[in-house]
XYZ file of C-alpha atoms in Angstrom:
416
model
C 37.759 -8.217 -12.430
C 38.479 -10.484 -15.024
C 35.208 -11.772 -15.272
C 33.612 -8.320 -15.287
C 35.759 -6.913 -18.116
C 35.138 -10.321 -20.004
C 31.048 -9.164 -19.604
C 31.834 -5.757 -20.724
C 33.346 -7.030 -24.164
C 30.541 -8.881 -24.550
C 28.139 -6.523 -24.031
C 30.441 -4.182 -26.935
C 30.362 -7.428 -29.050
C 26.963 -7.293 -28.883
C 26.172 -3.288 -29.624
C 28.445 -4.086 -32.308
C 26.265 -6.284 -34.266
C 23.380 -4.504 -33.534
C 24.939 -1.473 -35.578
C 26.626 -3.594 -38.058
C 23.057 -5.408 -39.034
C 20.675 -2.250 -38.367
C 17.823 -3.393 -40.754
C 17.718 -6.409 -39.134
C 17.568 -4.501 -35.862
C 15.097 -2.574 -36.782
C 12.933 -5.176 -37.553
C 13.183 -7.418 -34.869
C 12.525 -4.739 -32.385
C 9.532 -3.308 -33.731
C 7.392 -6.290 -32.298
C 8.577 -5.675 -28.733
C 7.939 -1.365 -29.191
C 4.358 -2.655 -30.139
C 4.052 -4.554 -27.394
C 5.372 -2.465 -25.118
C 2.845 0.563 -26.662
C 0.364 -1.145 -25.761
C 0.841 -2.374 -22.694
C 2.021 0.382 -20.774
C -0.799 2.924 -23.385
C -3.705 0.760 -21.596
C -1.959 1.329 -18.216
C -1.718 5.477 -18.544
C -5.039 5.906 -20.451
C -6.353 3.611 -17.604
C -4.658 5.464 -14.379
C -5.533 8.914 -16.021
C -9.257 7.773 -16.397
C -9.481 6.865 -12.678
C -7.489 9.444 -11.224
C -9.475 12.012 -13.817
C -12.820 10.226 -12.799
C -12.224 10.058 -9.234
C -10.575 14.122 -9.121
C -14.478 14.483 -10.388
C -15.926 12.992 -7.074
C -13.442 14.952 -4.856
C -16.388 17.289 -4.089
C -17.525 14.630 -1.895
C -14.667 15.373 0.457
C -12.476 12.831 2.526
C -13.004 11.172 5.288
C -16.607 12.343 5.134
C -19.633 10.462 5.758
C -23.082 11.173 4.676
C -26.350 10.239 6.594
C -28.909 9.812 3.444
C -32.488 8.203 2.182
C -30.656 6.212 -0.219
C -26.719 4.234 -0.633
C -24.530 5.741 -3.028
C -23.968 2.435 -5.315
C -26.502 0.245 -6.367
C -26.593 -2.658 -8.477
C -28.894 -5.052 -10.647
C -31.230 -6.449 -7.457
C -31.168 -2.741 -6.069
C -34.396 -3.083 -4.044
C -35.376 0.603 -4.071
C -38.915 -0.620 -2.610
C -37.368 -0.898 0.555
C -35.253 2.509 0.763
C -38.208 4.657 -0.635
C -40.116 4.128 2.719
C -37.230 5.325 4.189
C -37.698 8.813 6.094
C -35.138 11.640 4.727
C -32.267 13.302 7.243
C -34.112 16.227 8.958
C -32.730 19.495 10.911
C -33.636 17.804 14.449
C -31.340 15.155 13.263
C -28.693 17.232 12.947
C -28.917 19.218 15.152
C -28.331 15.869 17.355
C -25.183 14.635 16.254
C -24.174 18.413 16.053
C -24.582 18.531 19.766
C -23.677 15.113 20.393
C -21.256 13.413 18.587
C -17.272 13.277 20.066
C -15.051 12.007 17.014
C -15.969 14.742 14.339
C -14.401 18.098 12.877
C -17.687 19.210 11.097
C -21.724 18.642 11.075
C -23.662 20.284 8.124
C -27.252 19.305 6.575
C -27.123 20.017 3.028
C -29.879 20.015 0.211
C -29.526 20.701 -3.178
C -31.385 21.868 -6.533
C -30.333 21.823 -10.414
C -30.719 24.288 -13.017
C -32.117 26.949 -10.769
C -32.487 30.378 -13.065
C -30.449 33.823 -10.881
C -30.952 37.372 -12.507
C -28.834 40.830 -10.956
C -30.294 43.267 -13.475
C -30.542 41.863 -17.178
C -28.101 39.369 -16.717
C -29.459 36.209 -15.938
C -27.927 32.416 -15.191
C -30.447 29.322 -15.584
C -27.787 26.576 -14.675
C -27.272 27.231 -11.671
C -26.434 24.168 -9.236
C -28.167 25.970 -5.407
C -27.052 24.528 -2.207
C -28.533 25.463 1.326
C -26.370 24.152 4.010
C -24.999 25.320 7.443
C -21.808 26.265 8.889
C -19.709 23.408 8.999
C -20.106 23.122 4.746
C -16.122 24.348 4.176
C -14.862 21.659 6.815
C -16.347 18.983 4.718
C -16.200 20.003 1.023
C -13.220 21.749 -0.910
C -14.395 24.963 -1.851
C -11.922 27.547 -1.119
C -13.751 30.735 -1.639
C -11.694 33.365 -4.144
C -13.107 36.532 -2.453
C -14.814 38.129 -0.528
C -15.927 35.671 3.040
C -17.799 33.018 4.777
C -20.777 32.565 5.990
C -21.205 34.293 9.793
C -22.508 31.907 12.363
C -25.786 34.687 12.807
C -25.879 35.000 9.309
C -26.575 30.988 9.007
C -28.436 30.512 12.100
C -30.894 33.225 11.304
C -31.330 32.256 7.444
C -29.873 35.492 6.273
C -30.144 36.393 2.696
C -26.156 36.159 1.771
C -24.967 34.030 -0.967
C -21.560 32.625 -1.780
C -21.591 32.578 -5.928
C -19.298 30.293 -8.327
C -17.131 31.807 -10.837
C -18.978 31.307 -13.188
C -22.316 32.425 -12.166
C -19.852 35.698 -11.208
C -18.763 35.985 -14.489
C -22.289 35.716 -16.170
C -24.039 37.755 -13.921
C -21.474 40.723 -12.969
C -19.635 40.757 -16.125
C -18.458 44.835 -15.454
C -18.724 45.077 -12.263
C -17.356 43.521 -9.036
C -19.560 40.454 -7.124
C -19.311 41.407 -3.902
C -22.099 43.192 -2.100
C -24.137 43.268 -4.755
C -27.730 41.471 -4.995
C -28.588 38.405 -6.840
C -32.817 37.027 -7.406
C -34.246 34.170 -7.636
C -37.834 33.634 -6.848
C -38.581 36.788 -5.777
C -35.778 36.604 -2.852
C -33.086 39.043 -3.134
C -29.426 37.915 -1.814
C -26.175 39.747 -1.056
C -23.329 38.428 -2.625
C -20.876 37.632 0.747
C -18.169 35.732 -1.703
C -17.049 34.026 -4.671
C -15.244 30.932 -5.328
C -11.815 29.867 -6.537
C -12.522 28.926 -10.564
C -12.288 25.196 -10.394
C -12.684 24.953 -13.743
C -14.593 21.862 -15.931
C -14.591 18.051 -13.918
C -13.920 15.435 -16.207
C -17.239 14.138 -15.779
C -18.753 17.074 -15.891
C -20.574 17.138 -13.002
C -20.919 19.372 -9.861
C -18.513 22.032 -10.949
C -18.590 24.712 -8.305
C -18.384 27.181 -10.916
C -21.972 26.889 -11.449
C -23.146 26.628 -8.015
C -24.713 29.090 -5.361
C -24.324 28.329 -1.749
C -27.148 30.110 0.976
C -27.700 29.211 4.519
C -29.898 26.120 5.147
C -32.808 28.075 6.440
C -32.546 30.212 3.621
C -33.275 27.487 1.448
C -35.971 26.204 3.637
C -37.694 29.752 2.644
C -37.420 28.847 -1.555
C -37.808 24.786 -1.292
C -39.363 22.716 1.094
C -37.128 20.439 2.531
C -37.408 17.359 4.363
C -41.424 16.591 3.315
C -42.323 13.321 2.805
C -43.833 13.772 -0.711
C -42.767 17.274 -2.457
C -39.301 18.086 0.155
C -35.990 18.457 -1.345
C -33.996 15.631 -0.232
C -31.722 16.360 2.944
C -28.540 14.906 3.127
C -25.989 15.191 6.841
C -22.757 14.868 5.749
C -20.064 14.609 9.110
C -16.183 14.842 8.648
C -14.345 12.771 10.919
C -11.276 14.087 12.858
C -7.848 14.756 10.797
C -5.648 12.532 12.832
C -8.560 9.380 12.996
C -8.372 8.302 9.164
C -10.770 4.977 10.400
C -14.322 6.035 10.284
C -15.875 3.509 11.740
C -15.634 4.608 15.359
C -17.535 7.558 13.838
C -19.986 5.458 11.708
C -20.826 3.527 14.869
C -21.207 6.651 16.884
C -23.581 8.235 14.572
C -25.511 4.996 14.583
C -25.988 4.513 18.216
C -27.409 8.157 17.937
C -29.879 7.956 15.551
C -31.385 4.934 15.880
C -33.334 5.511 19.469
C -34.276 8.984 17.914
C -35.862 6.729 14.829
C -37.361 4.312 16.967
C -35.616 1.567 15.688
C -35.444 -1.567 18.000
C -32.733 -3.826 18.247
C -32.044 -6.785 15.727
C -33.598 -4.351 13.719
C -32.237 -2.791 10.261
C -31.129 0.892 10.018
C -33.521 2.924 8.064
C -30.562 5.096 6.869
C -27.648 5.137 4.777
C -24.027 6.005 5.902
C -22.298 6.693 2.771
C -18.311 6.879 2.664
C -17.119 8.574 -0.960
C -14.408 5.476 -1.170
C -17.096 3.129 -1.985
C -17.317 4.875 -5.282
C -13.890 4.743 -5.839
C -13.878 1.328 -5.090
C -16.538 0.497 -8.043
C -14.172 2.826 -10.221
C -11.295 0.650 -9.535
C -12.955 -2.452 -9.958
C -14.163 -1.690 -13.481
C -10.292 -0.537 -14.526
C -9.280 -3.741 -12.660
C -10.970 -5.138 -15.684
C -9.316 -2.941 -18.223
C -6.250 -3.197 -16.849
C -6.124 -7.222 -17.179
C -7.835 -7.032 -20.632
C -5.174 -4.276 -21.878
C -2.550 -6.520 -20.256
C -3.736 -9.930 -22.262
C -3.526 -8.106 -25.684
C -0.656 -6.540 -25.012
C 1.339 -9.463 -23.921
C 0.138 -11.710 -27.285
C 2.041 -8.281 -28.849
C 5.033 -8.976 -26.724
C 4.483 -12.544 -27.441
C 4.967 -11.847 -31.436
C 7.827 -9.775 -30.834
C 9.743 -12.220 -28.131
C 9.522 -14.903 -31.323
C 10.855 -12.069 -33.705
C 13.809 -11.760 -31.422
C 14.414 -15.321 -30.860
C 14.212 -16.329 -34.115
C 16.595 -13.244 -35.441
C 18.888 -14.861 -32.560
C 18.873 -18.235 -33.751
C 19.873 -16.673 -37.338
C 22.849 -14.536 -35.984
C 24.210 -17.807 -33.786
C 24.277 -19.747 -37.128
C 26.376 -16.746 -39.100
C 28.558 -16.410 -35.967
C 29.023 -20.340 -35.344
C 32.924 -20.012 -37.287
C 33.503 -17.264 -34.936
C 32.266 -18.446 -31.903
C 34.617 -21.717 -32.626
C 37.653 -19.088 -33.123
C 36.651 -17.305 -29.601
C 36.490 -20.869 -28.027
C 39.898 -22.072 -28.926
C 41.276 -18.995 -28.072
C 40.300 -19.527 -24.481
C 36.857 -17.679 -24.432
C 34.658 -19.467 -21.256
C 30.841 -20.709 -22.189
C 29.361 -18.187 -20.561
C 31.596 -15.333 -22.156
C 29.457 -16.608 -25.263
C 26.273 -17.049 -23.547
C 26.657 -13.590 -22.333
C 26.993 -11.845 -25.868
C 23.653 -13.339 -27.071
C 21.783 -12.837 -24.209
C 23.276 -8.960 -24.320
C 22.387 -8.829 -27.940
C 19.027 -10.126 -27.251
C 18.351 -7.907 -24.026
C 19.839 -4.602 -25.689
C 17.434 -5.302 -28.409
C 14.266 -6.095 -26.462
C 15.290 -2.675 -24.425
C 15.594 -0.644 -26.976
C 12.285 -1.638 -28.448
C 10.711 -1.129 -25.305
C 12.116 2.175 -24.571
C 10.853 2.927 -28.075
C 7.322 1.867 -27.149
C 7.708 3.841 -24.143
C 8.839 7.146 -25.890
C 5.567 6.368 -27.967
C 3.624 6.569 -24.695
C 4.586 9.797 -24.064
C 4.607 11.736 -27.078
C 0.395 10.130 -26.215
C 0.293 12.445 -23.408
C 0.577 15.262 -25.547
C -2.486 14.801 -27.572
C -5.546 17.462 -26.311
C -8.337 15.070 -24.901
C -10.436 17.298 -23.574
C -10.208 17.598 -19.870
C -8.724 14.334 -19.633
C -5.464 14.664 -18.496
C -2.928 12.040 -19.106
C 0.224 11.305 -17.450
C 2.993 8.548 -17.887
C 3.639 7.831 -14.538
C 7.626 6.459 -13.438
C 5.495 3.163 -12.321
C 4.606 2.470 -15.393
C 7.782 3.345 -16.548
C 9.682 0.628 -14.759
C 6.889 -1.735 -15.987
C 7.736 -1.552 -19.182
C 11.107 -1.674 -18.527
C 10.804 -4.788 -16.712
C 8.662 -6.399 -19.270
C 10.955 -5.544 -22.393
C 13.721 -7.000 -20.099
C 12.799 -10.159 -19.371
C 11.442 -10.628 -22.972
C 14.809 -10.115 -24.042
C 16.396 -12.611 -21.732
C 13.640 -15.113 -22.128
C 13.853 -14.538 -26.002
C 17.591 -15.114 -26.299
C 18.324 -17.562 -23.665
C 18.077 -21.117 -25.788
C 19.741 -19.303 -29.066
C 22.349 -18.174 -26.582
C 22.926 -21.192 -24.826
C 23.138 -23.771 -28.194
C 25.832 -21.148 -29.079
C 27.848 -21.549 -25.882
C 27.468 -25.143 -25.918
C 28.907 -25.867 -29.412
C 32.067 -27.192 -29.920
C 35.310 -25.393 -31.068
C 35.915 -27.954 -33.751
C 33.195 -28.524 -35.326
C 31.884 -24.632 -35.266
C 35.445 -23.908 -36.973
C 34.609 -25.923 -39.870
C 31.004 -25.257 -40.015
């Protein structure tokens, strides 16, 4: 108890002269809030980038894998002269691992067109992202639909004219009137609005908004595009969710595989002539190039912290020399070495901590500025980082001026 109470004075001593010499204060903290600032600025602008940039892929779905033509990351030696011979996905293909696979919860072959032009009367919309898929779409993509319905399992397997619309296309094109079971055109085809989806609202990349897109059955589309050609086809893609409660893949991955390669002729020893794409390997290149960031943000901010740890230390070697008559007064009263030691390193932590929780305040008055549709967010991890760093640069920063000041004698600090 005695020890503790002795720690609490010190720790008063030390607010004390923090108060008493606020200029001083002041100053000497303002390297750490830079430093701090920085550091833990880089961290939030660099989480909210990911998370913003990888929110902008979630249209890929999760645990999803997608048979395709081509890999979904490339790289410098990208030999594209071998995956262009490739053959694309095709509906027989499908239809295989539709029938045949065990460790899925959805099968759907999916093709897609940009910028497709829609008209309902004089309204028109020539952005327009058009997907033709089948039934099991929903299970592997999040796109809850607003109103109206789903697709019918007739209405896909017989190519019916029905159309689920974005809100934004519903919007543009029935601006007075309601969406559902009217008719939307393109290319001379006529389609009956069957329902509209939830307003996701603008990605941060800007890409694949479902506001803008138009989803028909797959044979539907087969009637507008060709699909599957060699030469002029829209590109087919099978995407297959694996089941809820088996996160690991690769059971399914290896399923797929032993499917599709006897139907492609493809001997053993022998490489696939498909891709199986997983969404996490884009996220993976994401978080490799803020890896990057991250250490680069962390170097610069550190040399900040670096300036600011000398500021402190050498604003603690000044106060131990105007103290050194009163710590020789404390000594041969009875006051212990590390009763000393403790108000300098106090004085030295409070002041690294309160520049740091200045830095941090900083941070978050950030998160308030409008970026766009970037949305940043100070996260409690990165909280406790900067905590932790302001910390230990005020122990670190006050430990050798605190510990010439506990080691000087009564005597001679007296007469000093």
């Amino acid at each position: 108890m005695k020890m503790l109470r002795q720690l609490y004075e010190s720790f008063v001593f030390a607010f004390t002269a923090l108060k008493t010499n606020l200029l001083r204060t002041t100053l000497s903290l303002l390297g750490v809030t830079v430093g701090i600032f920085l550091i833990i600025a880089v961290y939030t602008l660099v989480d909210s980038l990911e998370r913003n940039i990888k929110d902008s892929f979630s249209f890929l779905g999760a645990d999803v894998v997608y048979i395709q033509k081509w890999p979904f990351v490339g790289g410098p030696d990208f030999p594209w002269w071998e995956y262009i011979k490739r053959p694309q996905a095709t509906y027989q293909e499908y239809e295989l691992l539709k029938e045949n696979l065990k460790n899925q919860n959805g099968v759907a072959i999916i093709s897609e067109i940009g910028n497709r032009t829609f008209k309902h009367g004089s309204n028109s919309i020539g952005t327009v992202n058009l997907t033709g898929s089948t039934y099991d779409y929903f299970k592997l993509l999040d796109t809850p639909i607003g109103m109206g319905r789903y697709f019918s399992m007739q209405e896909v397997e017989g190519g019916r004219p029905v159309a689920i619309i974005g809100h934004t296309v519903a919007t543009s094109l029935f601006p007075n009137e309601p969406a559902i079971g009217n008719e939307i055109k393109h290319r001379g085809y006529k389609f009956k609005v069957i329902g509209v989806l939830e307003e996701a609202g603008e990605s941060f990349l800007g890409i694949e908004s479902n506001d803008e897109k138009i989803i028909i059955p797959f044979k539907a589309f087969q009637k507008l595009y060709l699909t599957g050609s060699k030469y002029d086809g829209r590109e087919a893609t099978i995407g297959v969710s694996g089941l809820e409660e088996d996160a690991d893949l690769e059971q399914l991955i290896s399923e797929i595989k032993g499917l599709l390669r006897p139907v492609r002729g493809l001997r053993p020893g022998e490489k696939d002539n498909f891709s199986i794409n997983k969404p996490e390997a884009i996220a993976d290149v994401v978080s490799g190039v803020f890896g990057v960031v991250n250490v680069a943000g962390t170097i610069i901010g550190l040399c900040a912290i670096l300036i600011g740890g000398f500021g402190i230390a050498n604003i603690m070697f000044v106060t131990v020399k105007e103290r050194t008559p009163l710590i020789g007064i404390q000594k041969s009263l009875g006051a212990r070495n590390y009763f000393i030691l403790a108000q300098f390193l106090f004085e030295s932590l409070l002041l690294s901590l309160i520049g740091g929780f200045c830095g941090i305040i900083l941070v978050y008055l950030l998160t308030f500025v409008p970026l766009g549709s970037l949305e940043i967010i100070l996260t409690a991890k990165n909280i406790v980082i900067g905590v932790i760093i302001a910390s230990l640069t005020g122990i670190l920063s006050g430990l050798i001026p605190a510990a010439k000041a506990a080691k000087l004698d009564p005597v001679i600090a007296i007469r000093s």
